[in-house]
Tab-separated table of C-alpha atoms and ligand atoms in Angstrom:
chain	number	residue	atom	x	y	z
K	1088	MET	CA	39.145	-64.577	24.363
K	1089	HIS	CA	35.943	-65.816	22.741
K	1090	THR	CA	33.443	-67.233	25.237
K	1091	GLU	CA	31.154	-69.987	24.053
K	1092	HIS	CA	27.659	-69.903	25.598
K	1093	ILE	CA	25.888	-73.261	25.825
K	1094	LYS	CA	22.328	-73.627	27.042
K	1095	ILE	CA	21.551	-76.969	28.665
K	1096	GLU	CA	17.879	-77.933	28.691
K	1097	ARG	CA	18.225	-81.680	29.240
K	1098	LEU	CA	21.265	-83.468	30.616
K	1099	GLU	CA	20.914	-86.426	28.227
K	1100	ALA	CA	21.086	-84.114	25.207
K	1101	ALA	CA	24.129	-82.262	26.548
K	1102	GLU	CA	26.705	-85.060	26.621
K	1103	THR	CA	28.690	-83.822	23.574
K	1104	ASP	CA	28.930	-80.284	24.977
K	1105	LEU	CA	29.876	-81.593	28.419
K	1106	LEU	CA	32.621	-83.754	26.872
K	1107	ARG	CA	34.034	-80.633	25.219
K	1108	ALA	CA	33.774	-78.692	28.473
K	1109	ALA	CA	35.597	-81.528	30.276
K	1110	GLU	CA	38.360	-81.413	27.656
K	1111	ILE	CA	38.755	-77.642	28.117
K	1112	LEU	CA	39.155	-78.206	31.877
K	1113	ARG	CA	41.687	-81.009	31.444
K	1114	SER	CA	43.782	-78.841	29.156
K	1115	GLY	CA	43.973	-75.983	31.663
K	1116	GLY	CA	41.056	-73.796	30.464
K	1117	LEU	CA	38.128	-72.294	32.390
K	1118	VAL	CA	34.470	-73.358	32.218
K	1119	VAL	CA	31.591	-71.777	34.140
K	1120	PHE	CA	29.040	-74.353	35.266
K	1121	PRO	CA	25.750	-74.308	37.192
K	1122	THR	CA	25.461	-75.744	40.698
K	1123	GLU	CA	22.512	-75.930	43.107
K	1124	THR	CA	23.976	-72.985	45.094
K	1125	VAL	CA	25.453	-70.464	42.614
K	1126	TYR	CA	27.404	-70.692	39.341
K	1127	GLY	CA	31.049	-71.807	39.642
K	1128	LEU	CA	34.108	-70.648	37.682
K	1129	GLY	CA	35.866	-73.964	37.176
K	1130	GLY	CA	39.440	-75.005	36.426
K	1131	ASN	CA	41.473	-78.188	36.961
K	1132	ALA	CA	42.253	-78.292	40.711
K	1133	LEU	CA	45.443	-80.316	40.083
K	1134	ASP	CA	46.876	-77.637	37.793
K	1135	ALA	CA	48.520	-74.684	39.570
K	1136	HIS	CA	48.295	-72.562	36.424
K	1137	ALA	CA	44.567	-73.143	36.069
K	1138	ALA	CA	44.152	-71.753	39.593
K	1139	GLU	CA	46.152	-68.666	38.597
K	1140	ARG	CA	43.860	-68.208	35.588
K	1141	ILE	CA	40.811	-68.421	37.870
K	1142	TYR	CA	42.175	-65.676	40.145
K	1143	ALA	CA	42.991	-63.522	37.110
K	1144	ALA	CA	39.557	-64.012	35.480
K	1145	LYS	CA	37.767	-63.073	38.708
K	1146	GLY	CA	40.151	-60.303	39.720
K	1147	ARG	CA	40.406	-62.089	43.065
K	1148	PRO	CA	43.274	-61.900	45.546
K	1149	SER	CA	45.163	-65.191	45.368
K	1150	ASP	CA	45.335	-65.626	49.147
K	1151	ASN	CA	41.592	-66.409	49.144
K	1152	PRO	CA	41.480	-70.200	48.653
K	1153	LEU	CA	39.262	-72.136	46.225
K	1154	ILE	CA	36.818	-74.979	46.856
K	1155	ILE	CA	37.539	-78.233	45.021
K	1156	HIS	CA	34.489	-80.000	43.596
K	1157	VAL	CA	34.345	-83.799	43.412
K	1158	ALA	CA	31.784	-86.125	41.805
K	1159	PHE	CA	31.484	-88.453	44.830
K	1160	PRO	CA	32.139	-87.761	48.564
K	1161	GLU	CA	34.710	-90.578	48.895
K	1162	GLU	CA	36.911	-88.927	46.247
K	1163	ALA	CA	37.942	-86.531	49.040
K	1164	GLU	CA	40.419	-89.272	50.063
K	1165	ARG	CA	42.502	-88.665	46.957
K	1166	TYR	CA	43.135	-85.034	47.787
K	1167	ALA	CA	42.649	-84.741	51.553
K	1168	TYR	CA	42.479	-86.636	54.862
K	1169	PRO	CA	38.796	-87.079	55.732
K	1170	ASN	CA	37.841	-88.510	59.134
K	1171	LYS	CA	34.699	-90.129	60.618
K	1172	THR	CA	32.970	-86.786	61.065
K	1173	TYR	CA	33.449	-86.069	57.358
K	1174	TYR	CA	31.733	-89.323	56.471
K	1175	ARG	CA	28.866	-88.627	58.866
K	1176	LEU	CA	28.357	-85.259	57.169
K	1177	ALA	CA	28.729	-86.819	53.715
K	1178	LYS	CA	26.100	-89.439	54.489
K	1179	ALA	CA	23.650	-86.789	55.630
K	1180	PHE	CA	24.294	-83.931	53.199
K	1181	MET	CA	26.246	-85.009	50.116
K	1182	PRO	CA	25.780	-84.521	47.277
K	1183	GLY	CA	24.477	-81.106	48.267
K	1184	PRO	CA	25.294	-77.555	49.388
K	1185	LEU	CA	27.967	-78.411	51.989
K	1186	THR	CA	31.721	-77.694	51.849
K	1187	VAL	CA	34.085	-79.308	54.336
K	1188	ILE	CA	37.588	-78.074	55.168
K	1189	LEU	CA	40.058	-80.953	55.532
K	1190	PRO	CA	43.849	-81.324	55.870
K	1191	LYS	CA	45.168	-81.385	52.293
K	1192	LYS	CA	47.339	-83.886	50.455
K	1193	GLU	CA	50.410	-82.916	48.416
K	1194	ASN	CA	48.715	-83.263	45.012
K	1195	ILE	CA	46.598	-80.130	45.535
K	1196	PRO	CA	48.763	-77.143	44.574
K	1197	THR	CA	49.156	-74.421	47.188
K	1198	THR	CA	47.937	-71.877	44.609
K	1199	VAL	CA	44.509	-73.555	44.969
K	1200	THR	CA	44.505	-73.307	48.760
K	1201	GLY	CA	45.994	-69.831	48.995
K	1202	GLY	CA	49.031	-71.304	50.754
K	1203	LEU	CA	46.984	-73.075	53.463
K	1204	ASP	CA	47.624	-76.688	54.452
K	1205	SER	CA	43.876	-77.416	54.339
K	1206	VAL	CA	41.544	-77.772	51.370
K	1207	ALA	CA	37.811	-77.125	50.984
K	1208	VAL	CA	35.925	-80.081	49.448
K	1209	ARG	CA	32.398	-80.020	48.030
K	1210	CYS	CA	30.288	-82.556	46.139
K	1211	PRO	CA	27.536	-80.645	44.306
K	1212	SER	CA	24.144	-82.181	43.591
K	1213	HIS	CA	23.364	-80.293	40.386
K	1214	PRO	CA	23.251	-82.923	37.593
K	1215	VAL	CA	25.255	-80.774	35.139
K	1216	ALA	CA	27.976	-80.097	37.724
K	1217	HIS	CA	28.061	-83.756	38.692
K	1218	ARG	CA	28.383	-85.009	35.105
K	1219	LEU	CA	30.990	-82.392	34.192
K	1220	ILE	CA	33.237	-83.359	37.123
K	1221	GLU	CA	32.807	-87.031	36.283
K	1222	LEU	CA	33.733	-86.505	32.632
K	1223	ALA	CA	36.676	-84.229	33.477
K	1224	GLY	CA	38.172	-86.997	35.643
K	1225	VAL	CA	39.900	-84.360	37.787
K	1226	PRO	CA	38.613	-82.346	40.758
K	1227	ILE	CA	37.378	-78.906	39.704
K	1228	ALA	CA	38.500	-75.840	41.631
K	1229	ALA	CA	35.707	-73.278	41.476
K	1230	PRO	CA	34.913	-70.053	43.230
K	1231	SER	CA	31.595	-68.359	42.530
K	1232	ALA	CA	31.590	-67.150	38.891
K	1233	ASN	CA	31.366	-63.404	39.607
K	1234	LEU	CA	33.953	-60.673	39.410
K	1235	SER	CA	35.444	-60.182	42.856
K	1236	GLY	CA	33.242	-57.839	44.921
K	1237	LYS	CA	30.050	-58.500	42.898
K	1238	PRO	CA	27.205	-60.708	44.174
K	1239	SER	CA	27.524	-64.395	43.283
K	1240	PRO	CA	25.746	-65.291	40.026
K	1241	THR	CA	22.497	-67.247	40.239
K	1242	ALA	CA	21.763	-67.149	36.487
K	1243	ALA	CA	23.906	-67.405	33.355
K	1244	CYS	CA	23.107	-63.776	32.424
K	1245	HIS	CA	24.880	-62.614	35.609
K	1246	VAL	CA	27.896	-64.698	34.647
K	1247	ALA	CA	27.947	-63.216	31.142
K	1248	GLU	CA	27.815	-59.677	32.634
K	1249	ASP	CA	30.944	-60.381	34.676
K	1250	LEU	CA	33.010	-62.943	32.779
K	1251	ASP	CA	32.239	-62.755	29.048
K	1252	GLY	CA	35.590	-62.781	27.241
K	1253	ARG	CA	37.415	-64.090	30.342
K	1254	VAL	CA	36.532	-67.818	30.171
K	1255	GLN	CA	36.360	-70.427	27.378
K	1256	MET	CA	32.815	-71.613	28.026
K	1257	ILE	CA	29.676	-70.806	30.031
K	1258	LEU	CA	27.223	-73.654	30.622
K	1259	ASP	CA	23.754	-72.228	31.221
K	1260	GLY	CA	21.720	-74.571	33.436
K	1261	GLY	CA	18.990	-72.075	34.349
K	1262	GLU	CA	18.395	-70.392	37.679
K	1263	SER	CA	20.239	-71.678	40.773
K	1264	GLU	CA	17.947	-73.555	43.114
K	1265	ILE	CA	19.318	-72.301	46.451
K	1266	GLY	CA	20.823	-68.986	45.377
K	1267	LEU	CA	23.354	-68.604	48.228
K	1268	GLU	CA	26.771	-70.271	48.361
K	1269	SER	CA	27.328	-73.563	50.180
K	1270	THR	CA	27.567	-73.959	53.940
K	1271	ILE	CA	31.254	-74.235	54.923
K	1272	VAL	CA	32.375	-76.186	57.986
K	1273	LYS	CA	35.748	-76.989	59.476
K	1274	ILE	CA	36.234	-80.257	61.340
K	1275	ASP	CA	38.364	-80.471	64.484
K	1276	GLY	CA	38.021	-84.047	65.769
K	1277	ASP	CA	34.300	-84.329	66.491
K	1278	THR	CA	33.743	-80.558	66.705
K	1279	LEU	CA	32.405	-78.557	63.777
K	1280	THR	CA	32.914	-74.849	63.232
K	1281	LEU	CA	30.444	-73.195	60.910
K	1282	LEU	CA	32.487	-70.772	58.807
K	1283	ARG	CA	29.836	-69.779	56.271
K	1284	PRO	CA	26.107	-70.517	56.635
K	1285	GLY	CA	24.212	-71.750	53.566
K	1286	GLY	CA	21.595	-74.253	52.422
K	1287	ILE	CA	22.614	-76.795	55.099
K	1288	THR	CA	21.456	-75.004	58.231
K	1289	TYR	CA	22.979	-74.840	61.710
K	1290	ASP	CA	20.090	-76.974	63.032
K	1291	ALA	CA	20.663	-79.611	60.343
K	1292	LEU	CA	24.369	-79.802	61.278
K	1293	CYS	CA	23.412	-80.207	64.961
K	1294	MET	CA	21.350	-83.275	64.066
K	1295	VAL	CA	24.540	-84.967	62.840
K	1296	CYS	CA	27.207	-83.546	65.177
K	1297	ASP	CA	26.961	-82.872	68.919
K	1298	LYS	CA	29.318	-79.938	68.951
K	1299	VAL	CA	28.720	-77.193	66.416
K	1300	THR	CA	30.021	-73.675	66.975
K	1301	VAL	CA	29.387	-70.653	64.782
K	1302	ALA	CA	32.490	-68.651	63.856
K	1303	PRO	CA	32.120	-65.079	65.196
K	1304	ALA	CA	32.687	-63.562	61.719
K	1305	VAL	CA	29.412	-65.141	60.502
K	1306	THR	CA	27.379	-62.549	62.371
K	1307	HIS	CA	29.868	-59.931	63.573
K	1308	ARG	CA	32.315	-57.538	62.089
K	1309	LEU	CA	35.933	-58.618	62.495
K	1310	ALA	CA	38.007	-56.384	64.742
K	1311	GLU	CA	41.003	-54.594	63.179
K	1312	ASN	CA	43.890	-57.081	62.877
K	1313	GLU	CA	41.668	-60.050	63.768
K	1314	ARG	CA	42.529	-63.147	61.714
K	1315	PRO	CA	39.429	-64.888	60.341
K	1316	LEU	CA	39.132	-68.716	60.314
K	1317	SER	CA	38.316	-68.524	56.614
K	1318	PRO	CA	40.252	-66.030	54.486
K	1319	GLY	CA	37.104	-65.123	52.532
K	1320	MET	CA	35.582	-63.589	55.668
K	1321	LYS	CA	37.891	-60.618	55.616
K	1322	TYR	CA	36.703	-59.318	52.266
K	1323	ARG	CA	33.680	-57.061	51.865
K	1324	HIS	CA	31.808	-59.395	49.538
K	1325	TYR	CA	28.530	-59.149	47.707
K	1326	ALA	CA	28.476	-55.378	47.852
K	1327	PRO	CA	26.651	-53.116	45.396
K	1328	SER	CA	28.139	-49.680	44.723
K	1329	ALA	CA	25.313	-47.829	46.537
K	1330	PRO	CA	25.340	-48.111	50.340
K	1331	VAL	CA	22.998	-50.790	51.669
K	1332	VAL	CA	21.057	-50.188	54.906
K	1333	LEU	CA	19.222	-53.007	56.685
K	1334	LEU	CA	16.043	-52.063	58.513
K	1335	ASP	CA	14.945	-53.626	61.766
K	1336	GLY	CA	11.790	-52.939	63.771
K	1337	ASP	CA	8.024	-53.199	63.681
K	1338	GLU	CA	6.678	-54.112	60.228
K	1339	LYS	CA	4.258	-51.169	59.951
K	1340	GLN	CA	6.804	-48.641	61.121
K	1341	VAL	CA	9.425	-49.918	58.716
K	1342	LEU	CA	6.890	-49.599	55.882
K	1343	ALA	CA	6.067	-46.019	56.911
K	1344	PHE	CA	9.783	-45.209	57.024
K	1345	LEU	CA	10.276	-46.647	53.527
K	1346	LYS	CA	7.373	-44.622	52.132
K	1347	ALA	CA	8.832	-41.436	53.578
K	1348	GLU	CA	12.276	-42.271	52.216
K	1349	GLN	CA	10.818	-42.837	48.742
K	1350	GLU	CA	9.562	-39.252	48.801
K	1351	ARG	CA	12.768	-37.825	50.178
K	1352	THR	CA	15.462	-39.692	48.198
K	1353	SER	CA	16.004	-41.881	45.137
K	1354	CYS	CA	16.310	-45.155	46.968
K	1355	ALA	CA	16.002	-48.743	45.798
K	1356	ILE	CA	14.174	-51.188	48.062
K	1357	LEU	CA	14.537	-54.945	48.368
K	1358	CYS	CA	10.988	-55.405	49.558
K	1359	TYR	CA	8.761	-58.323	50.505
K	1360	ASP	CA	6.247	-59.368	47.839
K	1361	GLU	CA	3.424	-58.224	50.165
K	1362	GLU	CA	4.804	-54.673	50.149
K	1363	LEU	CA	4.744	-54.255	46.361
K	1364	LEU	CA	1.344	-52.604	46.285
K	1365	ARG	CA	1.945	-50.547	49.397
K	1366	LEU	CA	5.037	-48.694	48.261
K	1367	ALA	CA	5.477	-46.271	45.342
K	1368	PRO	CA	6.175	-48.422	42.258
K	1369	VAL	CA	9.718	-47.106	41.688
K	1370	ASN	CA	12.926	-49.106	42.161
K	1371	LEU	CA	11.222	-51.946	44.025
K	1372	PHE	CA	12.947	-55.330	43.910
K	1373	PRO	CA	10.757	-58.006	45.492
K	1374	ILE	CA	12.733	-60.827	47.118
K	1375	GLY	CA	9.833	-63.080	48.125
K	1376	PRO	CA	7.012	-63.416	50.645
K	1377	LYS	CA	7.897	-62.204	54.158
K	1378	ASP	CA	7.754	-65.663	55.690
K	1379	ASP	CA	9.410	-67.525	52.833
K	1380	LEU	CA	13.118	-67.321	53.618
K	1381	ALA	CA	14.032	-69.927	50.981
K	1382	THR	CA	12.609	-67.758	48.192
K	1383	GLN	CA	14.354	-64.712	49.648
K	1384	ALA	CA	17.651	-66.642	49.632
K	1385	LYS	CA	17.072	-67.663	46.034
K	1386	ARG	CA	16.342	-64.130	44.835
K	1387	LEU	CA	18.713	-62.063	46.997
K	1388	PHE	CA	21.777	-61.861	44.736
K	1389	SER	CA	19.777	-61.214	41.609
K	1390	ALA	CA	17.815	-58.467	43.406
K	1391	LEU	CA	21.066	-56.898	44.654
K	1392	ARG	CA	22.435	-56.809	41.089
K	1393	GLU	CA	19.236	-55.222	39.782
K	1394	ALA	CA	19.033	-52.723	42.640
K	1395	ASP	CA	22.632	-51.749	41.981
K	1396	SER	CA	21.980	-51.047	38.318
K	1397	ALA	CA	19.054	-48.767	39.280
K	1398	ASN	CA	21.752	-46.211	40.267
K	1399	ALA	CA	19.891	-45.303	43.435
K	1400	GLU	CA	21.535	-43.244	46.186
K	1401	MET	CA	20.806	-45.911	48.722
K	1402	ILE	CA	19.509	-49.465	48.902
K	1403	TYR	CA	17.177	-50.479	51.727
K	1404	ALA	CA	16.392	-54.072	52.729
K	1405	HIS	CA	14.839	-55.854	55.695
K	1406	LEU	CA	17.068	-57.383	58.364
K	1407	PRO	CA	16.388	-61.134	58.133
K	1408	PRO	CA	15.821	-63.338	61.188
K	1409	MET	CA	18.778	-65.566	62.038
K	1410	GLU	CA	16.918	-68.867	62.032
K	1411	GLY	CA	17.073	-71.649	59.390
K	1412	ILE	CA	18.338	-70.395	56.043
K	1413	GLY	CA	17.766	-66.911	57.516
K	1414	LEU	CA	21.237	-67.123	59.105
K	1415	ALA	CA	22.765	-67.417	55.605
K	1416	LEU	CA	20.644	-64.512	54.357
K	1417	TYR	CA	21.641	-62.465	57.414
K	1418	ASN	CA	25.328	-63.242	56.838
K	1419	ARG	CA	25.249	-62.164	53.164
K	1420	MET	CA	23.090	-59.099	53.760
K	1421	ILE	CA	24.993	-57.799	56.765
K	1422	ARG	CA	28.168	-57.903	54.666
K	1423	ALA	CA	26.540	-56.263	51.646
K	1424	ALA	CA	25.468	-53.556	54.099
K	1425	ALA	CA	28.931	-53.343	55.708
K	1426	HIS	CA	27.059	-54.010	59.001
K	1427	THR	CA	24.796	-50.960	58.701
K	1428	VAL	CA	21.537	-51.693	60.522
K	1429	LYS	CA	18.962	-48.987	61.266
K	1430	THR	CA	16.402	-49.695	63.938
K	1431	ILE	CA	13.092	-47.985	63.265
K	1432	ALA	CA	11.539	-47.011	66.574
K	1433	GLN	CA	8.413	-44.985	67.355
U	2526	TXA	O1	28.422	-72.825	46.761
U	2526	TXA	C1	29.635	-72.639	46.692
U	2526	TXA	O2	30.404	-72.941	47.621
U	2526	TXA	C2	30.180	-72.015	45.392
U	2526	TXA	C3	29.955	-73.039	44.276
U	2526	TXA	C4	30.573	-72.598	42.972
U	2526	TXA	O3	30.406	-74.301	44.661
U	2526	TXA	N1	31.558	-71.670	45.532
U	2526	TXA	C5	31.971	-70.632	46.302
U	2526	TXA	O4	33.324	-70.394	46.250
U	2526	TXA	O5	31.226	-69.947	46.941
U	2526	TXA	P1	34.008	-69.057	46.754
U	2526	TXA	O6	35.419	-69.174	46.313
U	2526	TXA	O7	33.262	-67.891	46.252
U	2526	TXA	O8	33.975	-69.160	48.307
U	2526	TXA	C6	34.798	-70.101	48.958
U	2526	TXA	C7	35.046	-69.705	50.389
U	2526	TXA	C8	35.956	-68.514	50.525
U	2526	TXA	O9	35.389	-67.622	51.463
U	2526	TXA	C9	37.245	-69.118	51.076
U	2526	TXA	O10	37.912	-68.228	51.915
U	2526	TXA	C10	36.747	-70.346	51.807
U	2526	TXA	O11	35.691	-70.806	51.027
U	2526	TXA	N2	37.773	-71.401	51.847
U	2526	TXA	C11	38.252	-72.120	50.814
U	2526	TXA	N3	39.221	-72.951	51.215
U	2526	TXA	C12	39.364	-72.770	52.542
U	2526	TXA	C13	40.218	-73.332	53.546
U	2526	TXA	N4	41.118	-74.251	53.245
U	2526	TXA	N5	40.060	-72.900	54.821
U	2526	TXA	C14	39.133	-71.963	55.139
U	2526	TXA	N6	38.314	-71.397	54.232
U	2526	TXA	C15	38.416	-71.780	52.957
U	2527	MG	MG1	32.450	-65.989	46.074
């Protein structure tokens, strides 16, 4: 399949291309589009075959359900049964990086929801995503636009690496602003369960809802045979081919450990910007200043891709703190590392 690559500099100048993209979606084809979180691999969410094509293009197991993207929060009513809590969340965080799991209506095919009777709904804030959904006139089912098992794409070049020849069109809207996938919550009456942390933080959710619990799989390894609340939690996502080890402990000691490891092995390091001049200048992938978790979130997936292509024996990174967007970073990194944390002690 030939993939058309379209660069979008200004939304106003892109209307003709977006109309064509919308037509591809309506006729069952696949279009990759930018969002504020990561790039999405979109197909018509009302078309069971489009969902099958998405799974095939990604090489993803079809029991892992897709998020449907709508142009306006109230459109959830057409495809699901939102309640008061949904509207409270929508008022506070939509459009934006929040996905809400709701009981589904009949018109959403079970291929989209991996056989579940619930559906994940998200209203992205990225102007290109918003306009594309509006023009398509149908909800767009979209997982992250990476091959299954690779980090989510935060730039069109990552998408091209994974999906060139597998989709009709890639819309290049530049670098993703947040860089980690949306926060996912499940509503049970007035209780929220945080299934996947993202740009909308735990603290922000607590400002809107009194009862917010964090699903155990966000921070802990699932036990054998344990059924996760979200099917995606059981897969080892975002993992480079080299083993990833997260380092915890005193800053100076961790730096000394890294220096020693650089002499001993061919390792790649996802380092803080401040460490660039203090480590040997080989296979260093800076993810941002130590105290700037938002920049680290934005650069993480790109750094993981680069570190992976360095063909190092091992990839080291710092264990992030679990506060603010740090919880989302922690969740992605602990999974990339298959829960391998090394504490550096004196
Ligand atoms: O930021 C994002 O959410 C991006 C952009 C493209 O919108 N999309 C994304 O999709 O990350 P994906 O497919 O890579 O991750 C969706 C996650 C999966 O872990 C899936 O298991 C979970 O959402 N999910 C989807 N529907 C669900 C449902 N009905 N119940 C529980 N979990 C669900
Ligand atoms: Mg994904």
